[in-house]
Short mmCIF file of C-alpha atoms in Angstrom, two decimals:
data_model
loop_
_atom_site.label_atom_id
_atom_site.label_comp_id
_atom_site.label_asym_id
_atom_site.label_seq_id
_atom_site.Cartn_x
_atom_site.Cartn_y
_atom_site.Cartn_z
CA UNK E 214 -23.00 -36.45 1.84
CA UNK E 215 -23.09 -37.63 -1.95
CA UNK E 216 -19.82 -39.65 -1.32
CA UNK E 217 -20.96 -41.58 1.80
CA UNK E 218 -24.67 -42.05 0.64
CA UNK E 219 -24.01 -44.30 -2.85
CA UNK E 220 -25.21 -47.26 -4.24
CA UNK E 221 -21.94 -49.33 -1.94
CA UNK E 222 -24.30 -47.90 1.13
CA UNK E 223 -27.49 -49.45 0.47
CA UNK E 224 -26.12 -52.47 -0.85
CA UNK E 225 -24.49 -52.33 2.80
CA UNK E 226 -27.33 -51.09 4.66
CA UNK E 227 -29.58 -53.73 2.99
CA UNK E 228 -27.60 -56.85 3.33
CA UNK E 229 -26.74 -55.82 7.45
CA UNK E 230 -30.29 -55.50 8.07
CA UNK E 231 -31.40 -58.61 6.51
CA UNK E 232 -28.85 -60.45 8.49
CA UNK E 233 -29.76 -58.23 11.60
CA UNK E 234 -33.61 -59.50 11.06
CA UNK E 235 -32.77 -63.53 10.19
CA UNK E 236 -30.37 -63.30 12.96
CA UNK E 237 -33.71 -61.69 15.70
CA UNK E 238 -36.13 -64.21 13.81
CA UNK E 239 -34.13 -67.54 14.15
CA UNK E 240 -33.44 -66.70 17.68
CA UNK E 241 -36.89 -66.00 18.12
CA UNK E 242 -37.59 -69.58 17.21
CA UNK E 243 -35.32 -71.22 19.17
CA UNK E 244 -36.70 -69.72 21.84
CA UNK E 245 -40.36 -70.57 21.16
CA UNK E 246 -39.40 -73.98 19.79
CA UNK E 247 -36.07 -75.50 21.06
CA UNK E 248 -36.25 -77.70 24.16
CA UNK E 249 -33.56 -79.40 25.22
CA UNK E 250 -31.86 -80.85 21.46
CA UNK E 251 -33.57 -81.16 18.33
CA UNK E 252 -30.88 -83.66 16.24
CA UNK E 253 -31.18 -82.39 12.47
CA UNK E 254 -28.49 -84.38 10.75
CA UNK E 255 -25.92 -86.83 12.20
CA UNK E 256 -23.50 -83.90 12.44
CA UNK E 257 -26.32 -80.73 13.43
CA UNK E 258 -28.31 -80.18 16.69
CA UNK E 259 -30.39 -77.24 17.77
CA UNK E 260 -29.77 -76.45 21.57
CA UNK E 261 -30.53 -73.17 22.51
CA UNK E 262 -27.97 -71.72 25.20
CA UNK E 263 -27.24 -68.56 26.88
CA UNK E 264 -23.74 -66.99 26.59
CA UNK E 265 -22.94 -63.79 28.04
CA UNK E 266 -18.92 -63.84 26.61
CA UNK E 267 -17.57 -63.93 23.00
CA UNK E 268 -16.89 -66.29 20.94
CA UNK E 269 -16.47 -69.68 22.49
CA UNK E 270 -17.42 -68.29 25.65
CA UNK E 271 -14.40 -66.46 26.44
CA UNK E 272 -15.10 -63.62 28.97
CA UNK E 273 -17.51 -65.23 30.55
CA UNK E 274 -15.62 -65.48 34.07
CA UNK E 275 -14.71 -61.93 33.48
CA UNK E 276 -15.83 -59.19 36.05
CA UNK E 277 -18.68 -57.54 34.65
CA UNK E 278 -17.20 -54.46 35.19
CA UNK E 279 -14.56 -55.17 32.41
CA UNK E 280 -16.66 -57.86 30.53
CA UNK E 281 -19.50 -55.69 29.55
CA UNK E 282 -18.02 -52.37 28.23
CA UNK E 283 -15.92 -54.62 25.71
CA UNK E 284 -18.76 -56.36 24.42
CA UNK E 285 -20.85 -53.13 24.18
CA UNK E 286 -18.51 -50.86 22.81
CA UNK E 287 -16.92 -53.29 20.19
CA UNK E 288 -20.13 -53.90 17.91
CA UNK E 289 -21.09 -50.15 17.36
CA UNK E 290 -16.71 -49.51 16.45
CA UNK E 291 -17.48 -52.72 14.33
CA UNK E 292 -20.68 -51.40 12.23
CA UNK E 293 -19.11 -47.88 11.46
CA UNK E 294 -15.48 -49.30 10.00
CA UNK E 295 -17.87 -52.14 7.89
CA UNK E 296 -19.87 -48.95 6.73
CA UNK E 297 -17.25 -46.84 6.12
CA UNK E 298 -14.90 -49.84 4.11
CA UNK E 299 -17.80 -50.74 2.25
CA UNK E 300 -18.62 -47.32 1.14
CA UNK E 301 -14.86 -46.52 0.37
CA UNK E 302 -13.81 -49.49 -1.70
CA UNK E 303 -16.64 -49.08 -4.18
CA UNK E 304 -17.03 -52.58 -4.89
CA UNK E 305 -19.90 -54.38 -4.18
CA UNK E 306 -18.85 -57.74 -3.22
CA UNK E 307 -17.21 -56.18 -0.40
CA UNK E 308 -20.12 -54.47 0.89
CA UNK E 309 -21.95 -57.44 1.03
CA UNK E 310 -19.16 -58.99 2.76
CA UNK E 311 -19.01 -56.18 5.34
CA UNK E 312 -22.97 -56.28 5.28
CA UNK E 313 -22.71 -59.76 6.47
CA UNK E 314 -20.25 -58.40 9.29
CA UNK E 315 -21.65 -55.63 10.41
CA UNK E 316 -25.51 -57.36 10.55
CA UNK E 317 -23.74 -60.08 12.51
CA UNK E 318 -21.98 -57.79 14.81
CA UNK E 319 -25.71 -55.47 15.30
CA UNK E 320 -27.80 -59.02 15.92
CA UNK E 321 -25.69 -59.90 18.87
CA UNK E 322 -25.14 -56.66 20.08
CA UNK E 323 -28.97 -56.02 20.46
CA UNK E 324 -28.77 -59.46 22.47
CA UNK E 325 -26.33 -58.14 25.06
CA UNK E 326 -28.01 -54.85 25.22
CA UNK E 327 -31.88 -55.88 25.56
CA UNK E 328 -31.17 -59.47 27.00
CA UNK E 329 -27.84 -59.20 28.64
CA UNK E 330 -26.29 -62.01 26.92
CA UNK E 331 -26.60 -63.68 23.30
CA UNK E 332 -28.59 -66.73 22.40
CA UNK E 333 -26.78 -69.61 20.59
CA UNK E 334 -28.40 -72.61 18.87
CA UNK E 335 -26.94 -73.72 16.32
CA UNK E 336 -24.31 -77.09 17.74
CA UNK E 337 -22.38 -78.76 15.12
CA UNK E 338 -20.30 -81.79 16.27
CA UNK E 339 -19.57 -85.31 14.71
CA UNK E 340 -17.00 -88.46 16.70
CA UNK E 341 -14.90 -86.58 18.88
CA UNK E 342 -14.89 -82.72 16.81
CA UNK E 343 -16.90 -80.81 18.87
CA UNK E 344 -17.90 -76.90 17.95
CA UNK E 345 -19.87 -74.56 20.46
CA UNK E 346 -22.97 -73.70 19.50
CA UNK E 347 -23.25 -70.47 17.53
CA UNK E 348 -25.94 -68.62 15.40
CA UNK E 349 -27.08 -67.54 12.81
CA UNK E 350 -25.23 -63.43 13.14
CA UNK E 351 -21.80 -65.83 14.62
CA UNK E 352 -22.16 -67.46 11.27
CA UNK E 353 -22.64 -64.74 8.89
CA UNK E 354 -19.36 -62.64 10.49
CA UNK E 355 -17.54 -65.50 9.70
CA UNK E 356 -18.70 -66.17 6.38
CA UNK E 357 -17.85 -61.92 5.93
CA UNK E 358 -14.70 -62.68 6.83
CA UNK E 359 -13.97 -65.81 5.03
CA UNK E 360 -15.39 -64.25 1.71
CA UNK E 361 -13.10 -61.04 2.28
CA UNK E 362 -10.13 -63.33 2.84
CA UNK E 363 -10.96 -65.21 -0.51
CA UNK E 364 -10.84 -62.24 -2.43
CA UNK E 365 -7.89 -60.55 -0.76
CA UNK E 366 -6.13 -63.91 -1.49
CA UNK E 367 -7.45 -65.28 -4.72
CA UNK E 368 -8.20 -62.11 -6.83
CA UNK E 369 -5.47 -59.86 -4.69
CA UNK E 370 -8.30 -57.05 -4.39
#
């Protein structure tokens, strides 16, 4: 138990359940707040929609029968390999990176599970680039990624 339960673990544990509860707050405010689009900057709206896919809305059209034990079996396989990487590299810029991950992955699971599908807000588009709208657990698995990839890349870690 002393191996698994080390300072990598909390730093873990912390950082994916701060990300868990920003993730359930700010969709708690769209909800309360957001109707119809809120423009923020030229480039940045708020428009709170419903998707019950993946990213980008893929699955959607899929028979539920197939559709939903993907996206309810994926995040919990997705939280134990962050926890367990982040505990075994022993490094704690990657447990904050797999924090951000695995919080990510645990914000919109508990959408599908208690809501049945995950709530976007967050639209960024500017001329003809257009991005679909994502939040705020969407952005931090990317940025877990992203960060992972810079340090595999830059500082071959």
């Amino acid at each position: 138990m002393e191996r698994i339960f080390n300072p990598f673990a909390l730093i873990y544990l912390v950082f994916l359940s701060s990300v868990f509860l920003l993730d359930l707050f700010t969709k708690h405010l769209a909800e309360v707040f957001i109707k119809g689009e809120i423009q923020v900057l030229p480039f940045l709206k708020l428009v709170l929609v419903y998707n019950k896919g993946v990213a980008f809305g893929m699955l959607s059209n899929v028979p539920d029968w197939l559709r939903i034990p993907v996206l309810l079996g994926t995040p919990p396989i997705a939280i134990v390999f962050t926890f367990f990487y982040a505990v075994k590299s022993r490094d704690w810029f990657i447990s904050l990176s797999m924090g951000a991950i695995g919080g990510g992955a645990l914000g919109n699971f508990y959408d599908r599970l208690v809501i049945g599908e995950v709530r976007d807000f967050i639209y960024l588009s500017y001329g003809k680039f257009s991005y679909p709208a994502f939040n705020v657990a969407d952005a931090m698995i990317s940025l877990g990624i992203v960060l992972m990839v810079i340090r595999k890349v830059l500082f071959k870690v």
